């Protein structure tokens, strides 16, 4: 990291965040200038600190990256530059799919700090909605629209080689996050590793079967090569159901700090794979009042509708016009 970025960094707490916001017009103006604010730290995520800041006239979210992985502590160092790639990806995806991306109000690279739109209640994290058994009739529509636009318009299907390579070069610097994915998605689950966790002893045999399945490991190695080598589009990079906030009418994608030029299939597969996991988890959530059978059908229908809705089909004519 550049020395000057290191110099201006201070981890904020609730008190120093108030001072920071007051000195930052792009944030203060969203909260109506002066007045008192109420701050709540809500980082239920794994990596960063997330504050909801409310005043009588508005609300914002402030997110700061510290130089380590939050859920592990400073024994696992992690570059703060991830905040830069998160803000950049959010801005680029927001330009292409503003209806499904929170607006970035402010980014401070030295502080690894971003201010963005507060995605207000009743939005909840999609994973929580799936556990509660809530149906989201527009989810397939919204997510296929978001992915079609962000992936198509950042790929060579739309851009020229010069612009594409410029983007690829810039996001190559998000290498630490890519290396983390290579480790925790494509390597660790298939071998004995410190951070692996499963419900022991019940799943011991299943975990062992995965570790000993050479055919599976060869397939995974192929996918890992694609993840590393295929600079196809500016992908979100971590598109699980914990990175999506929803109501039945609205879908907002957050947290693209793993953003880089990679294979489109990594985003599409992460989202669909998480829906499949949610499908299989439903039996564990069934109780006497709700056997979850109808809900399982809704999950399968959502998976089926993803390619069928093929929003790219409806955006393509306008693209072709623009290019010709
Ligand atoms: P991390 O990078 O640490 O995983 P996330 O970006 O996933 O952090 O944010 C952690 C939590 O903070 C989310 O699960 C969500 O509950 C909340 N959150 C994050 N961004 C917003 C936002 N713009 N509006 C409302 N809540 C948010
Ligand atoms: Mg997260």
Coordinates of C-alpha atoms and ligand atoms in Angstrom, one line a residue:
X1 CA 0.0 0.0 0.0
X2 CA 1.2 3.5 -0.7
X3 CA 2.8 5.3 2.2
X4 CA 0.6 8.3 2.0
X5 CA -2.6 6.1 2.3
X6 CA -1.1 4.5 5.5
X7 CA -0.4 7.9 7.0
X8 CA -4.0 9.3 6.9
X9 CA -5.6 6.2 8.5
X10 CA -7.4 6.1 11.8
X11 CA -9.8 3.5 12.9
X12 CA -13.0 5.3 13.9
X13 CA -15.3 4.6 16.8
X14 CA -18.8 6.1 17.4
X15 CA -17.5 9.4 18.9
X16 CA -14.8 10.1 16.3
X17 CA -17.2 9.1 13.5
X18 CA -19.5 12.0 14.5
X19 CA -16.6 14.4 14.2
X20 CA -15.6 12.9 10.8
X21 CA -19.1 13.2 9.5
X22 CA -19.5 16.9 10.6
X23 CA -16.2 17.7 8.8
X24 CA -17.4 15.9 5.6
X25 CA -20.0 17.9 3.6
X26 CA -21.0 14.9 1.4
X27 CA -22.1 13.1 4.5
X28 CA -23.2 15.9 6.8
X29 CA -25.6 17.3 4.1
X30 CA -27.4 13.9 3.9
X31 CA -28.1 14.3 7.7
X32 CA -29.3 17.9 7.5
X33 CA -26.0 19.6 8.5
X34 CA -25.5 20.2 12.3
X35 CA -27.9 18.5 14.7
X36 CA -27.4 15.5 16.8
X37 CA -27.0 12.0 15.4
X38 CA -27.6 8.5 16.6
X39 CA -25.1 5.8 15.7
X40 CA -25.4 2.0 15.7
X41 CA -22.7 -0.4 14.7
X42 CA -24.4 -3.3 12.8
X43 CA -21.5 -5.1 11.2
X44 CA -22.9 -8.6 11.3
X45 CA -20.6 -9.3 8.4
X46 CA -17.3 -11.0 8.6
X47 CA -14.8 -8.4 7.6
X48 CA -15.6 -4.7 8.3
X49 CA -17.2 -2.1 10.6
X50 CA -20.6 -0.9 9.5
X51 CA -22.4 2.0 11.2
X52 CA -26.0 3.2 10.7
X53 CA -26.0 7.0 11.3
X54 CA -29.4 8.7 11.8
X55 CA -30.5 12.3 12.4
X56 CA -33.9 13.8 12.5
X57 CA -33.7 14.5 8.8
X58 CA -31.9 11.5 7.2
X59 CA -29.8 8.4 7.5
X60 CA -26.6 7.1 6.0
X61 CA -24.4 4.0 6.3
X62 CA -20.7 4.4 6.9
X63 CA -18.4 1.4 6.4
X64 CA -14.7 1.2 7.3
X65 CA -12.2 -1.5 6.6
X66 CA -9.5 -2.2 9.2
X67 CA -6.3 -3.9 8.2
X68 CA -7.4 -7.3 9.3
X69 CA -10.3 -9.8 9.0
X70 CA -12.9 -8.7 11.7
X71 CA -14.3 -12.1 12.6
X72 CA -10.8 -13.6 13.1
X73 CA -8.9 -10.6 14.5
X74 CA -5.5 -9.1 13.8
X75 CA -4.0 -12.5 13.5
X76 CA -5.4 -12.5 10.0
X77 CA -4.1 -9.3 8.3
X78 CA -6.0 -8.1 5.2
X79 CA -5.3 -5.0 3.1
X80 CA -7.6 -2.0 3.7
X81 CA -7.4 -1.4 -0.1
X82 CA -10.4 -3.7 -0.3
X83 CA -12.5 -0.7 0.6
X84 CA -11.3 1.1 -2.5
X85 CA -12.3 -1.8 -4.7
X86 CA -15.7 -2.1 -3.0
X87 CA -16.5 1.6 -3.5
X88 CA -15.3 1.4 -7.2
X89 CA -17.3 -1.7 -8.0
X90 CA -20.4 -0.3 -6.2
X91 CA -20.1 3.0 -8.3
X92 CA -19.6 1.1 -11.5
X93 CA -22.4 -1.4 -10.9
X94 CA -24.5 1.5 -9.6
X95 CA -24.1 3.3 -12.9
X96 CA -25.2 0.2 -14.8
X97 CA -28.0 -1.0 -12.4
X98 CA -28.9 1.9 -10.1
X99 CA -32.2 0.3 -9.0
X100 CA -30.4 -2.6 -7.4
X101 CA -27.3 -0.8 -6.0
X102 CA -27.0 1.6 -3.1
X103 CA -25.6 5.1 -4.0
X104 CA -22.1 5.9 -2.8
X105 CA -22.1 9.4 -1.3
X106 CA -18.4 9.6 -0.3
X107 CA -15.2 7.6 -0.4
X108 CA -12.0 8.3 1.5
X109 CA -9.2 6.0 0.3
X110 CA -6.7 7.0 3.1
X111 CA -9.3 6.1 5.7
X112 CA -10.7 3.1 3.8
X113 CA -14.1 4.6 4.5
X114 CA -17.3 4.8 2.5
X115 CA -20.6 6.6 3.1
X116 CA -23.6 5.2 1.2
X117 CA -27.3 5.1 1.1
X118 CA -29.0 3.6 4.1
X119 CA -31.1 0.6 2.8
X120 CA -34.0 1.2 5.2
X121 CA -36.3 -1.3 6.9
X122 CA -38.2 -3.3 6.0
X123 CA -35.2 -4.4 3.9
X124 CA -33.5 -7.4 5.5
X125 CA -30.6 -9.6 4.4
X126 CA -32.0 -12.1 1.9
X127 CA -30.4 -15.1 3.8
X128 CA -32.5 -14.1 6.9
X129 CA -35.6 -13.9 4.7
X130 CA -34.9 -17.4 3.3
X131 CA -34.5 -18.8 6.8
X132 CA -37.8 -17.1 7.9
X133 CA -39.6 -18.5 4.8
X134 CA -40.5 -15.2 3.1
X135 CA -41.3 -15.3 -0.6
X136 CA -39.8 -12.6 -2.8
X137 CA -41.8 -12.7 -6.1
X138 CA -39.6 -10.2 -7.9
X139 CA -36.2 -11.7 -6.8
X140 CA -35.5 -13.6 -10.0
X141 CA -36.5 -10.6 -12.1
X142 CA -34.4 -8.2 -10.1
X143 CA -31.3 -10.4 -9.8
X144 CA -31.3 -11.4 -13.5
X145 CA -31.7 -7.8 -14.4
X146 CA -28.8 -6.8 -12.1
X147 CA -26.5 -9.5 -13.3
X148 CA -27.3 -9.1 -17.0
X149 CA -26.5 -5.4 -16.9
X150 CA -23.4 -5.4 -14.6
X151 CA -21.9 -8.4 -16.3
X152 CA -22.7 -7.7 -20.0
X153 CA -21.8 -4.0 -19.9
X154 CA -18.4 -4.6 -18.2
X155 CA -17.4 -7.4 -20.6
X156 CA -15.9 -7.5 -24.1
X157 CA -19.4 -8.2 -25.4
X158 CA -19.9 -4.5 -25.0
X159 CA -16.6 -2.7 -24.4
X160 CA -13.6 -2.3 -26.7
X161 CA -10.3 -4.1 -25.9
X162 CA -8.5 -0.9 -24.8
X163 CA -11.1 0.0 -22.1
X164 CA -11.5 -3.6 -21.1
X165 CA -7.8 -4.1 -20.5
X166 CA -7.6 -0.8 -18.6
X167 CA -10.3 -2.1 -16.2
X168 CA -8.7 -5.5 -15.9
X169 CA -5.4 -3.9 -15.0
X170 CA -6.9 -1.7 -12.3
X171 CA -8.8 -4.5 -10.6
X172 CA -5.8 -6.9 -10.8
X173 CA -4.6 -4.9 -7.7
X174 CA -7.5 -6.5 -5.7
X175 CA -5.3 -9.5 -5.6
X176 CA -5.4 -10.1 -1.9
X177 CA -9.2 -10.6 -2.0
X178 CA -8.9 -12.9 -5.0
X179 CA -6.3 -14.9 -3.2
X180 CA -8.7 -15.2 -0.2
X181 CA -11.4 -16.6 -2.5
X182 CA -8.9 -19.0 -4.1
X183 CA -8.1 -20.3 -0.6
X184 CA -11.5 -20.4 1.1
X185 CA -13.7 -21.3 -1.9
X186 CA -11.5 -23.3 -4.2
X187 CA -8.9 -25.0 -1.8
X188 CA -9.7 -25.2 1.9
X189 CA -13.0 -27.0 1.7
X190 CA -11.3 -29.9 -0.1
X191 CA -8.5 -30.5 2.4
X192 CA -7.8 -30.3 6.1
X193 CA -7.6 -26.7 7.0
X194 CA -7.6 -24.5 10.1
X195 CA -10.8 -22.5 9.3
X196 CA -12.9 -25.4 8.1
X197 CA -16.0 -26.0 10.2
X198 CA -18.8 -28.5 10.0
X199 CA -21.4 -30.0 12.4
X200 CA -19.2 -32.6 14.0
X201 CA -19.5 -35.6 14.5
X202 CA -22.7 -35.8 12.4
X203 CA -21.0 -34.6 9.1
X204 CA -17.6 -36.0 9.7
X205 CA -18.0 -38.7 7.1
X206 CA -19.4 -36.2 4.5
X207 CA -16.5 -33.8 5.1
X208 CA -14.1 -36.7 4.7
X209 CA -15.8 -37.9 1.5
X210 CA -15.3 -34.4 0.0
X211 CA -11.6 -34.5 1.0
X212 CA -11.1 -37.9 -0.7
X213 CA -13.1 -37.3 -3.9
X214 CA -10.3 -36.9 -6.5
X215 CA -12.7 -36.5 -9.3
X216 CA -14.4 -33.6 -7.5
X217 CA -11.0 -32.1 -6.7
X218 CA -10.1 -32.2 -10.4
X219 CA -13.3 -30.4 -11.4
X220 CA -12.7 -27.8 -8.7
X221 CA -9.2 -27.3 -9.9
X222 CA -10.6 -26.5 -13.4
X223 CA -13.0 -24.0 -11.9
X224 CA -10.2 -22.5 -9.9
X225 CA -8.2 -22.0 -13.1
X226 CA -11.1 -20.2 -14.6
X227 CA -11.6 -18.0 -11.6
X228 CA -7.9 -16.9 -11.7
X229 CA -7.5 -16.7 -15.5
X230 CA -10.7 -15.6 -17.0
X231 CA -11.0 -11.8 -17.0
X232 CA -14.5 -11.7 -18.5
X233 CA -16.4 -9.0 -16.7
X234 CA -16.3 -6.8 -13.5
X235 CA -17.9 -9.3 -11.2
X236 CA -19.3 -8.7 -7.7
X237 CA -17.1 -11.5 -6.4
X238 CA -19.1 -12.5 -3.3
X239 CA -22.7 -12.7 -4.5
X240 CA -24.2 -14.9 -1.7
X241 CA -27.5 -14.2 -0.1
X242 CA -25.8 -12.3 2.7
X243 CA -24.8 -9.7 0.2
X244 CA -28.4 -8.9 -0.9
X245 CA -31.0 -6.9 1.0
X246 CA -34.6 -7.3 0.1
X247 CA -38.3 -6.5 0.6
X248 CA -40.9 -8.1 -1.6
X249 CA -40.6 -5.1 -3.9
X250 CA -37.0 -4.2 -3.8
X251 CA -33.6 -5.9 -4.2
X252 CA -30.3 -4.2 -3.2
X253 CA -26.9 -5.7 -3.8
X254 CA -24.2 -4.7 -1.2
X255 CA -20.6 -5.5 -0.3
X256 CA -18.7 -6.0 -3.6
X257 CA -15.2 -5.8 -1.9
X258 CA -14.1 -8.9 -3.8
X259 CA -14.9 -7.1 -7.1
X260 CA -12.5 -7.8 -10.0
X261 CA -12.5 -8.9 -13.6
X262 CA -13.4 -12.6 -13.4
X263 CA -15.7 -15.2 -14.9
X264 CA -19.4 -14.1 -15.0
X265 CA -20.3 -17.6 -13.9
X266 CA -18.8 -17.0 -10.5
X267 CA -21.5 -14.4 -9.6
X268 CA -24.3 -16.3 -11.3
X269 CA -23.1 -19.6 -9.7
X270 CA -22.7 -18.0 -6.2
X271 CA -26.3 -16.7 -6.3
X272 CA -27.9 -19.9 -7.7
X273 CA -25.7 -22.1 -5.4
X274 CA -26.9 -20.2 -2.3
X275 CA -30.5 -20.6 -3.4
X276 CA -29.8 -24.4 -3.7
X277 CA -28.3 -24.4 -0.2
X278 CA -31.4 -22.5 1.1
X279 CA -33.6 -25.2 -0.6
X280 CA -31.8 -28.0 1.2
X281 CA -31.9 -26.1 4.5
X282 CA -35.7 -25.8 4.5
X283 CA -36.3 -29.3 6.0
X284 CA -34.4 -28.1 9.1
X285 CA -36.7 -25.0 9.4
X286 CA -40.0 -27.0 9.0
X287 CA -42.2 -27.1 12.0
X288 CA -45.8 -28.1 12.9
X289 CA -47.4 -25.0 11.5
X290 CA -45.3 -24.9 8.2
X291 CA -43.8 -27.9 6.5
X292 CA -42.0 -25.5 4.1
X293 CA -43.1 -27.6 1.0
X294 CA -44.7 -24.6 -0.8
X295 CA -41.6 -22.5 0.1
X296 CA -39.2 -25.1 -1.4
X297 CA -41.3 -24.9 -4.6
X298 CA -40.9 -21.2 -4.6
X299 CA -37.1 -21.4 -4.3
X300 CA -37.0 -23.9 -7.2
X301 CA -39.3 -21.6 -9.3
X302 CA -37.0 -18.7 -8.6
X303 CA -33.9 -20.7 -9.8
X304 CA -35.8 -21.7 -12.9
X305 CA -36.9 -18.2 -13.6
X306 CA -33.4 -16.8 -13.5
X307 CA -32.3 -17.8 -17.0
X308 CA -35.9 -17.8 -18.3
X309 CA -36.4 -14.1 -17.5
X310 CA -33.2 -13.5 -19.3
X311 CA -33.3 -9.7 -18.9
X312 CA -30.4 -9.4 -21.2
X313 CA -32.9 -10.2 -24.0
X314 CA -34.8 -7.1 -23.2
X315 CA -31.8 -4.8 -22.8
X316 CA -30.0 -6.1 -25.9
X317 CA -31.9 -4.2 -28.6
X318 CA -31.0 -0.9 -26.9
X319 CA -27.4 -1.9 -26.7
X320 CA -27.2 -2.8 -30.4
X321 CA -28.8 0.5 -31.3
X322 CA -26.3 2.4 -29.2
X323 CA -23.3 0.6 -30.8
X324 CA -24.4 0.9 -34.4
Ligands
LIG1 P1 -18.8 -7.1 5.5 O1 -18.1 -6.5 4.4 O2 -18.2 -7.0 6.8 O3 -19.4 -8.5 5.2 P2 -21.5 -6.0 4.8 O4 -21.3 -5.0 3.7 O5 -22.0 -7.4 4.5 O6 -20.1 -6.1 5.7 O7 -22.4 -5.3 5.9 C1 -22.7 -6.0 7.2 C2 -24.1 -5.7 7.5 O8 -24.4 -4.3 7.7 C3 -25.1 -6.2 6.5 O9 -25.4 -7.6 6.7 C4 -26.3 -5.3 6.7 O10 -27.1 -5.8 7.7 C5 -25.7 -4.0 7.1 N1 -25.6 -3.1 6.0 C6 -24.5 -3.0 5.2 N2 -24.7 -2.0 4.2 C7 -25.9 -1.5 4.5 C8 -26.7 -0.4 3.9 N3 -26.2 0.3 2.9 N4 -27.9 -0.2 4.4 C9 -28.3 -0.9 5.5 N5 -27.7 -1.9 6.1 C10 -26.5 -2.2 5.6
LIG2 MG1 -20.7 -9.2 3.9

